[in-house]
mmCIF file of C-alpha atoms in Angstrom:
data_model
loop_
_atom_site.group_PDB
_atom_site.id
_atom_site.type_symbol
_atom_site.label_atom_id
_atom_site.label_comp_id
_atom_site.label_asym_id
_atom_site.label_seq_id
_atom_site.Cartn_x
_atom_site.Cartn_y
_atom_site.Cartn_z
ATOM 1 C CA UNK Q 28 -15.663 10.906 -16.772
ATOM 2 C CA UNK Q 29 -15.693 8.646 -13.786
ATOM 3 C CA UNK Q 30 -14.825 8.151 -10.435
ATOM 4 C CA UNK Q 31 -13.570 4.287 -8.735
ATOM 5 C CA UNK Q 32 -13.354 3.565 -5.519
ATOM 6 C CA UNK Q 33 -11.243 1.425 -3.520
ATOM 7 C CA UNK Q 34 -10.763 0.374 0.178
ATOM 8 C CA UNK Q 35 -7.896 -2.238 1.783
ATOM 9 C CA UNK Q 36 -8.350 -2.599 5.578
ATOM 10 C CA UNK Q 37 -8.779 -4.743 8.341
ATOM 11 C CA UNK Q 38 -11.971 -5.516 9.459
ATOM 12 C CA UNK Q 39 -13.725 -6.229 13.548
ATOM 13 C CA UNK Q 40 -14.321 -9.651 12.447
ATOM 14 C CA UNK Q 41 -13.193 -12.823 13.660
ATOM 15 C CA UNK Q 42 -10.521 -14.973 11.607
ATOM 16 C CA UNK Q 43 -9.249 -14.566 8.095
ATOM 17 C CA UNK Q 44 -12.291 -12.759 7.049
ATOM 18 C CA UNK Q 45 -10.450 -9.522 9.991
ATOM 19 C CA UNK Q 46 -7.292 -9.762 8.044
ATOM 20 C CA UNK Q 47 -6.127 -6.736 5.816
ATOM 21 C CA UNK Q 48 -7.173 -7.119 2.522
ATOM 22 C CA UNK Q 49 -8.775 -5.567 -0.642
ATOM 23 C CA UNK Q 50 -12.341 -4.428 0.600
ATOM 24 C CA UNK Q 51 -13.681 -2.410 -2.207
ATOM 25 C CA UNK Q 52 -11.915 -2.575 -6.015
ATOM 26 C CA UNK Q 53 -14.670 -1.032 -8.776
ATOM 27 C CA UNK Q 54 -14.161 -2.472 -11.973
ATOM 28 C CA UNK Q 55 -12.372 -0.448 -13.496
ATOM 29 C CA UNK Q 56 -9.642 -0.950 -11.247
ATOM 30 C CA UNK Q 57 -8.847 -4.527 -11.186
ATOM 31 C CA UNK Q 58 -5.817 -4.136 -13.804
ATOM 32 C CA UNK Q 59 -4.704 -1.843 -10.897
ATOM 33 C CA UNK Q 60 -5.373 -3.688 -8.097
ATOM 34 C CA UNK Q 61 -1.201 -4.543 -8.010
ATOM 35 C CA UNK Q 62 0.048 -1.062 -7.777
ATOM 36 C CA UNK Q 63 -2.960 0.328 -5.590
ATOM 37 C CA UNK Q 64 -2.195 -2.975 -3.287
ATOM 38 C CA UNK Q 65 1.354 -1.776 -2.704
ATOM 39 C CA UNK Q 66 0.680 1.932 -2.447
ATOM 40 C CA UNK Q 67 -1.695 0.533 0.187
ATOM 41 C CA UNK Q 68 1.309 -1.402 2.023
ATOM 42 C CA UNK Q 69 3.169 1.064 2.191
ATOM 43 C CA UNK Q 70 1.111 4.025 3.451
ATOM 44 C CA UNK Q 71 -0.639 1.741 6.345
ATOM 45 C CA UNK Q 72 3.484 0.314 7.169
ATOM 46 C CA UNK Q 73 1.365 -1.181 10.267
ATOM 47 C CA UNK Q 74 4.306 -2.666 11.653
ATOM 48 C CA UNK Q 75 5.895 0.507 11.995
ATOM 49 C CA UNK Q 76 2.669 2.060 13.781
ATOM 50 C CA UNK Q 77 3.742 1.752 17.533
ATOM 51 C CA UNK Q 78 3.218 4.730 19.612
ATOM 52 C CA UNK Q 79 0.845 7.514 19.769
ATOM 53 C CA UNK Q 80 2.123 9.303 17.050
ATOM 54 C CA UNK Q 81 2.352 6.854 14.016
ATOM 55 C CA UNK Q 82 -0.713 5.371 15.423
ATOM 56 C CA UNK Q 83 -2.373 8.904 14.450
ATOM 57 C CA UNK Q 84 -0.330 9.555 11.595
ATOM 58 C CA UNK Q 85 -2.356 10.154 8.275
ATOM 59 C CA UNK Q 86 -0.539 9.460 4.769
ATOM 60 C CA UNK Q 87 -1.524 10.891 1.320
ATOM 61 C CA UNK Q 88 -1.085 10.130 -2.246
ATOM 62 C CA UNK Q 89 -1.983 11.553 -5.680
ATOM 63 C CA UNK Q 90 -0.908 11.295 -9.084
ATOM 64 C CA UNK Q 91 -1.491 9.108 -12.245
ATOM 65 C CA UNK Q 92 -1.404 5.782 -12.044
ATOM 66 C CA UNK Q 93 -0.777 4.942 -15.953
ATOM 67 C CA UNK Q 94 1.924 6.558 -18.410
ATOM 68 C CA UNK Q 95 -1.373 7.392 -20.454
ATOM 69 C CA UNK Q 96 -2.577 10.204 -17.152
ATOM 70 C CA UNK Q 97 -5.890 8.960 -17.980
ATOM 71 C CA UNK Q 98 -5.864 6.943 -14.371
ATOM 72 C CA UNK Q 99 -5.171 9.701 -11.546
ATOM 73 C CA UNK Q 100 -5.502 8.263 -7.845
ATOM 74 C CA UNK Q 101 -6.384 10.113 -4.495
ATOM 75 C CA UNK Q 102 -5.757 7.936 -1.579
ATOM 76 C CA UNK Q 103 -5.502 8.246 2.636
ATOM 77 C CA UNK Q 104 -4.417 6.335 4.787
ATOM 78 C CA UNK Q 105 -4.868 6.102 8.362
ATOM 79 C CA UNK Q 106 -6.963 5.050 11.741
ATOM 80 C CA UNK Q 107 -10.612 3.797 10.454
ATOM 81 C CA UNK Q 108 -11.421 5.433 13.949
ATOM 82 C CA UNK Q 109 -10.852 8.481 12.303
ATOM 83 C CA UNK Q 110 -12.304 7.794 9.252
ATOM 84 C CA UNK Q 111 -15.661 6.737 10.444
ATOM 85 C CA UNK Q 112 -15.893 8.926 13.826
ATOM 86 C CA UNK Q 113 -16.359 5.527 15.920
ATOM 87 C CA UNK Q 114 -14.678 4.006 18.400
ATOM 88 C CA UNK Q 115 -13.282 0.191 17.106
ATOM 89 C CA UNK Q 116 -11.872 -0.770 20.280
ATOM 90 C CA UNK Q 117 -12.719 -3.643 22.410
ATOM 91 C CA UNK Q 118 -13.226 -7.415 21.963
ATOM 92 C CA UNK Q 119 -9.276 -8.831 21.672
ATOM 93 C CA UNK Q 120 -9.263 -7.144 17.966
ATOM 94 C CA UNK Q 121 -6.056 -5.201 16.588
ATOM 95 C CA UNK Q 122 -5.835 -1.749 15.751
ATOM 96 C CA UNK Q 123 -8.211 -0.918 12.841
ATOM 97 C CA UNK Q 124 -6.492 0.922 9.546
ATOM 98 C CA UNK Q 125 -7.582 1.569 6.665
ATOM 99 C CA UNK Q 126 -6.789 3.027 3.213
ATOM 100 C CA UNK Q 127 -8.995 5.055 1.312
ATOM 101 C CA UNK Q 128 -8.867 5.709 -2.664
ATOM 102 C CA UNK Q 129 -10.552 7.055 -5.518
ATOM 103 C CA UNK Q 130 -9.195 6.547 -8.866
ATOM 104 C CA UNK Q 131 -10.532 9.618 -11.802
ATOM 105 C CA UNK Q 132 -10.742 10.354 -15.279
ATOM 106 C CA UNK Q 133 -11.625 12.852 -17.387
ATOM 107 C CA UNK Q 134 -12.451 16.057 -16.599
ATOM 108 C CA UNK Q 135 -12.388 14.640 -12.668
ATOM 109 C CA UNK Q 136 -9.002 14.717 -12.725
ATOM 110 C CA UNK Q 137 -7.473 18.156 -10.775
ATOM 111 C CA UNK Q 138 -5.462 17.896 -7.334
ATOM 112 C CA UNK Q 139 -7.334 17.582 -4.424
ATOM 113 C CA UNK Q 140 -7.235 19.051 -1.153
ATOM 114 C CA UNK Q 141 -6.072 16.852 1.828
ATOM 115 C CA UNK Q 142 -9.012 16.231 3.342
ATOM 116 C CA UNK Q 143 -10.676 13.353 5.004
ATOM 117 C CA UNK Q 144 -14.312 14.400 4.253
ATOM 118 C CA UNK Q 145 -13.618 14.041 1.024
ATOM 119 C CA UNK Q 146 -14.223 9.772 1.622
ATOM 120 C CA UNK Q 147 -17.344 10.304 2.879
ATOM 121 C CA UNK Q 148 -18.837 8.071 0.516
ATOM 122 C CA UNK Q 149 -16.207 5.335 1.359
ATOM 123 C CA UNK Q 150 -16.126 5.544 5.041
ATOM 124 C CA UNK Q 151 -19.604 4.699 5.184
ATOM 125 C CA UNK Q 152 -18.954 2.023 2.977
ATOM 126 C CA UNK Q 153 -16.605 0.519 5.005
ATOM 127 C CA UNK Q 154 -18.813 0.860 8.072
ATOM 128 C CA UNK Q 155 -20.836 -1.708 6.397
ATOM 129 C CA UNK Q 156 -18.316 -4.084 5.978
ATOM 130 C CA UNK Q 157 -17.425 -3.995 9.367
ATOM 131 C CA UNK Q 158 -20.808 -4.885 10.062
ATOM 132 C CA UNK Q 159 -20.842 -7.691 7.207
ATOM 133 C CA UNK Q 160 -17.890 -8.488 6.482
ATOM 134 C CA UNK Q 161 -18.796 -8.065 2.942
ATOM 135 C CA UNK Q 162 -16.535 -7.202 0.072
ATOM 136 C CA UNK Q 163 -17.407 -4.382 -2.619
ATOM 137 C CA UNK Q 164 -15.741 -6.353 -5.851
ATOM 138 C CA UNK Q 165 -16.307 -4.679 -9.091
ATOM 139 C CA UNK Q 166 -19.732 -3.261 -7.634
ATOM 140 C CA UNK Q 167 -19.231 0.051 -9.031
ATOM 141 C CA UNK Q 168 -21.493 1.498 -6.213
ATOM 142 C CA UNK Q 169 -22.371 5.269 -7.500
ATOM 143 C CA UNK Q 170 -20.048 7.590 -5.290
ATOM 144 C CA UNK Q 171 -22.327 10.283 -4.220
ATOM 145 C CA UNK Q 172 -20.163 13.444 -3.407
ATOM 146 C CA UNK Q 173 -19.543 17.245 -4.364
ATOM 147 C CA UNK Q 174 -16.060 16.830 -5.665
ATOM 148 C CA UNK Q 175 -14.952 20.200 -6.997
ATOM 149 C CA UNK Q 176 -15.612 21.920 -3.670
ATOM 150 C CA UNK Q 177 -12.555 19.719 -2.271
ATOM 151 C CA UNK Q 178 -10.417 21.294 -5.593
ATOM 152 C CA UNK Q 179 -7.199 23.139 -5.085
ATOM 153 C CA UNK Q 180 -6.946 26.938 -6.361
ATOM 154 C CA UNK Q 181 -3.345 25.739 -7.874
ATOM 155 C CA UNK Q 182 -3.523 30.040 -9.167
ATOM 156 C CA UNK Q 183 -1.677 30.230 -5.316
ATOM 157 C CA UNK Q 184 1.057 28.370 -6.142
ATOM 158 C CA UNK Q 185 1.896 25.145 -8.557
ATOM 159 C CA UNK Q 186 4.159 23.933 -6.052
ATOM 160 C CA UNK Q 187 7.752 23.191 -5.886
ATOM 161 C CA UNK Q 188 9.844 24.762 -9.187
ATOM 162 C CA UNK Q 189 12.461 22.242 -10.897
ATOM 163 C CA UNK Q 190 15.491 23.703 -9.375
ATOM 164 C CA UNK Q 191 13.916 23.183 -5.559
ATOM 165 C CA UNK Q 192 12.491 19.792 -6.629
ATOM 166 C CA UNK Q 193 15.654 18.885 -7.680
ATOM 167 C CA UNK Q 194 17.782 20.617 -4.880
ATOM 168 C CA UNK Q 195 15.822 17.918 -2.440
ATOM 169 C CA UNK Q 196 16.042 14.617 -4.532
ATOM 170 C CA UNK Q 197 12.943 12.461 -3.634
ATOM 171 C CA UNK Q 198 12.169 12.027 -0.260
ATOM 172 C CA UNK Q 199 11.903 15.144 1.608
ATOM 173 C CA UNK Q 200 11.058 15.424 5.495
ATOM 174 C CA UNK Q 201 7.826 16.017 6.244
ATOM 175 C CA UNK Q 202 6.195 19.472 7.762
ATOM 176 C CA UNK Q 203 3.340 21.617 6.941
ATOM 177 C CA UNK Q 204 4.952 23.366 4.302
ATOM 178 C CA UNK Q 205 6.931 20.666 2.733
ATOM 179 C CA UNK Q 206 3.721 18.721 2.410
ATOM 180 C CA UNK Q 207 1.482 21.363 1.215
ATOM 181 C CA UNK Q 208 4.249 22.153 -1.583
ATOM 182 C CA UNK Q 209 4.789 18.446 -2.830
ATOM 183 C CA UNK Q 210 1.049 17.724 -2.725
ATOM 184 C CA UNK Q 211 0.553 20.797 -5.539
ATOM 185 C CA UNK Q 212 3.179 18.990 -8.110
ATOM 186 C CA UNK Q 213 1.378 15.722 -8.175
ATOM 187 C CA UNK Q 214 -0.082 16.711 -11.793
ATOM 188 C CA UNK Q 215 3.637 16.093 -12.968
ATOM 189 C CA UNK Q 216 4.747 13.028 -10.497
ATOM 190 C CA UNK Q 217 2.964 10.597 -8.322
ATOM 191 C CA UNK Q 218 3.170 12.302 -4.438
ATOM 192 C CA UNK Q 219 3.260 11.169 -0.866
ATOM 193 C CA UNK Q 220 3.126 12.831 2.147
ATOM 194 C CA UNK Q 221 4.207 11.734 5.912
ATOM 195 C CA UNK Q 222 5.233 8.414 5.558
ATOM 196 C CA UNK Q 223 6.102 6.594 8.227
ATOM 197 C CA UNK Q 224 9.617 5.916 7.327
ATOM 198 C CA UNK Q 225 12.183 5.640 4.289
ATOM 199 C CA UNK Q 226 11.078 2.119 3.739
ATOM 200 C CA UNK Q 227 7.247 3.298 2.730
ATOM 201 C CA UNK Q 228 8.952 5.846 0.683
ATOM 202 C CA UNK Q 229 11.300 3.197 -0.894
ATOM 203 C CA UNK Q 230 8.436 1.229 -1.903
ATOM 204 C CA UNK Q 231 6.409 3.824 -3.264
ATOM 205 C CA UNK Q 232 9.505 4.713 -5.202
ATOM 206 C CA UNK Q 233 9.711 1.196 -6.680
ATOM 207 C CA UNK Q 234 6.587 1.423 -8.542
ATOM 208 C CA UNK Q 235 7.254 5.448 -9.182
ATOM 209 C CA UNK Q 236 10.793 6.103 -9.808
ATOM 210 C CA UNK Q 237 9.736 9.779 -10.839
ATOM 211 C CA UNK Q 238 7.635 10.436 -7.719
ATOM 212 C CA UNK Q 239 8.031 12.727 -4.841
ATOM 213 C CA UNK Q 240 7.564 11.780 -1.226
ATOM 214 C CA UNK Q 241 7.763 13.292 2.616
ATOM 215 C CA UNK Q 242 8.248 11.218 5.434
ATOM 216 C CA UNK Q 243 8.553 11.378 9.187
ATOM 217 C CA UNK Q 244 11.649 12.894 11.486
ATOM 218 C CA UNK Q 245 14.449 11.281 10.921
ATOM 219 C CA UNK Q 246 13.473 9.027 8.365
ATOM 220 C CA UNK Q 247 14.575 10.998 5.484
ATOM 221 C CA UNK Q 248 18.137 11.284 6.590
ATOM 222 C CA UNK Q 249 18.193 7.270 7.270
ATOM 223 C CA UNK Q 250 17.155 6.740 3.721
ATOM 224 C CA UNK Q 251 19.633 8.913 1.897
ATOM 225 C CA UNK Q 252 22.242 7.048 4.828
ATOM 226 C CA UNK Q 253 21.159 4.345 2.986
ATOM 227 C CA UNK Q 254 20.892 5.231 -0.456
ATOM 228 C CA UNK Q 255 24.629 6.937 -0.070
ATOM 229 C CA UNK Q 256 25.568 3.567 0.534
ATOM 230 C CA UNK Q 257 24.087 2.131 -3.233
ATOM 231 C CA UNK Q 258 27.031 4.650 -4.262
ATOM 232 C CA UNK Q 259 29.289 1.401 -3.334
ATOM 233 C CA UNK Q 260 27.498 -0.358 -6.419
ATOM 234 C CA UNK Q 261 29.531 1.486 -8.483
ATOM 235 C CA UNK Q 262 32.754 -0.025 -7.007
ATOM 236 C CA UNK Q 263 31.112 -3.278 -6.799
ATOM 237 C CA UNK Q 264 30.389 -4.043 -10.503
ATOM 238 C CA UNK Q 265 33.954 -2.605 -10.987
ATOM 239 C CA UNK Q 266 35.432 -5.628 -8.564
ATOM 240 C CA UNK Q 267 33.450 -7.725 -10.164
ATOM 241 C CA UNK Q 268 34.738 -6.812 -13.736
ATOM 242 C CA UNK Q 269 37.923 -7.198 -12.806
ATOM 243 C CA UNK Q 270 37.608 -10.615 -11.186
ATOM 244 C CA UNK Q 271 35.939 -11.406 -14.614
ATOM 245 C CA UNK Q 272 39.017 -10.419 -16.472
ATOM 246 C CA UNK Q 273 41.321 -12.277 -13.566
ATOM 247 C CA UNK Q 274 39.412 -15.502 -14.590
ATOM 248 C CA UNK Q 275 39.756 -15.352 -18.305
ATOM 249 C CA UNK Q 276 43.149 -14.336 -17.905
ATOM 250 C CA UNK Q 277 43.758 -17.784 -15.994
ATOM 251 C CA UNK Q 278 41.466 -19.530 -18.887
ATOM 252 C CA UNK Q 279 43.697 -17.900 -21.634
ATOM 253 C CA UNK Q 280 46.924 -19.258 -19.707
ATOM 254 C CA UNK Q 281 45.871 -22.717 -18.928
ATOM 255 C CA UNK Q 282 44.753 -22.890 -23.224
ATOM 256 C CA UNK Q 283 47.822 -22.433 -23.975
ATOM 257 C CA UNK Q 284 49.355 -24.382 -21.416
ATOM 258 C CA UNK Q 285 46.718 -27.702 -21.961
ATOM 259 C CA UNK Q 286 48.013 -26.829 -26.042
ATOM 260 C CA UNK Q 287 51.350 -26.964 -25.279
ATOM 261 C CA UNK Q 288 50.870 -30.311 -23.658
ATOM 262 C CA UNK Q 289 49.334 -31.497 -26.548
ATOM 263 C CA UNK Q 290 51.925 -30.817 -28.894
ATOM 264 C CA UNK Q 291 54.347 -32.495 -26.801
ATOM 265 C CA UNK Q 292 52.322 -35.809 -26.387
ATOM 266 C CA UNK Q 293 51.575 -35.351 -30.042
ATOM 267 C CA UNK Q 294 55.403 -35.141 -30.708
ATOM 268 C CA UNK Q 295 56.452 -38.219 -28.399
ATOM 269 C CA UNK Q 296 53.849 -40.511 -29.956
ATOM 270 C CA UNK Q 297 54.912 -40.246 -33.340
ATOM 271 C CA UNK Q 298 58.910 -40.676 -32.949
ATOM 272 C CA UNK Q 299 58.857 -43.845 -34.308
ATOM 273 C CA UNK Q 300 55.441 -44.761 -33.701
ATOM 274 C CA UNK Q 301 55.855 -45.191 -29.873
ATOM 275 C CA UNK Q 302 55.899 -43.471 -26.986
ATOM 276 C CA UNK Q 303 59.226 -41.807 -26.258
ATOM 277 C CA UNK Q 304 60.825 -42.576 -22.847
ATOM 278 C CA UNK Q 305 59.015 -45.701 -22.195
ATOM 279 C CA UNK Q 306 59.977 -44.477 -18.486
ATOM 280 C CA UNK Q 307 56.957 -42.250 -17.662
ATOM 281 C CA UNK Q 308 58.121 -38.616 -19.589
ATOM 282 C CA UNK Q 309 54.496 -39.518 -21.661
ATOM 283 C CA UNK Q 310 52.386 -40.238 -19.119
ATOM 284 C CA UNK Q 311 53.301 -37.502 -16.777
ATOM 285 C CA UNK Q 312 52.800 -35.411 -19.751
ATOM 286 C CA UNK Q 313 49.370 -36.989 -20.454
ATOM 287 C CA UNK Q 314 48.056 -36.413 -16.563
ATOM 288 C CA UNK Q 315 49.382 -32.510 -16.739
ATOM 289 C CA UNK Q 316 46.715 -32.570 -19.908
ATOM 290 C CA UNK Q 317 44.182 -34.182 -18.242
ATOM 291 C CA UNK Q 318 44.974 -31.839 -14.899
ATOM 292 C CA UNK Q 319 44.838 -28.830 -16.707
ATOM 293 C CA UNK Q 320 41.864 -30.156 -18.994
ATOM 294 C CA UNK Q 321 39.971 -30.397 -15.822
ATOM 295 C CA UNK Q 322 41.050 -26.974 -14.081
ATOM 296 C CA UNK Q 323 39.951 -25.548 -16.792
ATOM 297 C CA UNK Q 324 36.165 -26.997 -16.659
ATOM 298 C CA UNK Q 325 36.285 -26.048 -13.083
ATOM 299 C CA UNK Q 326 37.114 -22.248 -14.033
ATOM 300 C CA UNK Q 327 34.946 -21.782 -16.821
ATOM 301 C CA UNK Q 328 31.731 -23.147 -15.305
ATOM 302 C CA UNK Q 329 32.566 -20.892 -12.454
ATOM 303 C CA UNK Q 330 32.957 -17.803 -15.080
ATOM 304 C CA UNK Q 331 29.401 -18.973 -16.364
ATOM 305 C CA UNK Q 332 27.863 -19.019 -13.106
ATOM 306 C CA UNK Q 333 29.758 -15.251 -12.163
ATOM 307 C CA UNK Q 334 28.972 -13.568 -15.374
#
């Protein structure tokens, strides 16, 4: 039994050393650090962050991060303001965000409540390192907290049944009850709640196909929008097919064709050992060969390249 932490944020620092990046990856973690960089991405989406709103918005995840469930990740994202219960503004620096994550095993791994106290331990390390600028890497600090008091009594409810879950594909809008629902099935699939739009929730969905994600108004119904349109892939690889067959059909025909020629140059040559029609019959017959011969080389590297 263990518990890893992990922070990616920006820092009140001057230069590359401000920039967002990995602040805090235990050991343990490092084989990790790929997935938990994206899941970082895409909950902060600080590009997306403009207005009061998103600038407040808080995003969650939980669920395993291996096939084995032997790796099962908590993580918030959100204002460090918020976080750390200081004020970060001032001084020419961008808006400070942060992501917050610890990674159990064992017997540590239940489904947490959504709760930002819960990071205690982290916030404060992250205070320090916007003090320092120093990076936690493979430290494996000792994470001082009361976890199980943060626990969810899943005897309420174990969130949404199959036929619901699968009634609202995966990305649902978010709301109070949507979120508090999803969050309880994150034993089964990796979860997400209010993401800031569908193309968070389509990253998230890159690494886990299987998982289950909320995002903001309106985003949910631009995503399907756009995943309605993947439908068109279908019709696509069908096109594509039949241009496929279109082009061998042309191959087959200018074979026979280029074989044809053949046999006639063959047959003109030996009629009495020379060419027949000294006029030009066996040299027009000869270029068609040569024509075709090369029409075909044009077509079937273009098949190769297609295909």
């Amino acid at each position: 039994m263990a518990v890893y932490g992990w922070i990616y944020a920006n820092a009140k620092i001057k230069g590359d050393m401000g920039d967002y990046r990995v602040r805090r990856c235990d050991s343990r973690l490092s084989e990790y650090e790929p997935v938990l960089t994206a899941i970082s991405r895409s909950m902060l989406s600080t590009t997306k962050r403009y207005g009061e709103d998103a600038e407040m918005q808080q995003c969650w995840f939980s669920g395993f991060l291996d096939r084995g469930k032997g790796m099962y990740a908590l993580a918030a994202a959100g204002g460090q303001e918020q976080f750390l219960g200081i004020s970060l503004a001032g001084g020419g620096f961008r808006r400070q965000y942060c992501v917050l994550a610890y990674v159990f095993t064992g017997e540590d791994i239940r489904v947490y409540g959504r709760k930002e106290e819960i990071f205690r331990p982290l916030a404060e390390n992250l205070m320090e390192i916007q003090h320092s600028g120093k990076r936690e890497w493979g430290a494996d600090t000792k994470i001082v907290q009361v976890f199980p008091v943060y626990a969810l009594d899943m005897g309420k409810g174990g969130g949404m049944q199959g036929g619901e879950e699968k009634h609202g594909g995966s990305i649902r809008k978010s709301s109070a009850y949507t979120d508090r629902e999803v969050w309880k099935c994150s034993m089964q699939r990796p979860v997400a709640t209010g993401l800031l739009d569908g193309d968070a929730a389509g990253k998230i969905l890159e690494f886990f196909p299987d998982a289950l994600v909320t995002v903001l108004d309106g985003a949910a119904e631009s995503f399907r929008a756009d995943a309605g349109k993947s439908s068109g892939l279908k019709e696509r690889f069908e096109r594509e097919d039949e241009e496929k067959r279109r082009r061998k059909q042309e191959q087959e025909q200018l074979r026979r064709q280029t074989e044809e020629g053949r046999k006639l140059l063959e047959a003109g040559v030996s009629q009495e050992g020379r060419p027949a029609g000294r006029g030009g019959g066996l040299w027009k017959a000869l270029g068609s060969v040569c024509l075709l011969g090369g029409i075909l080389g044009v077509i079937s590297g273009i098949a190769s390249c297609v295909a």
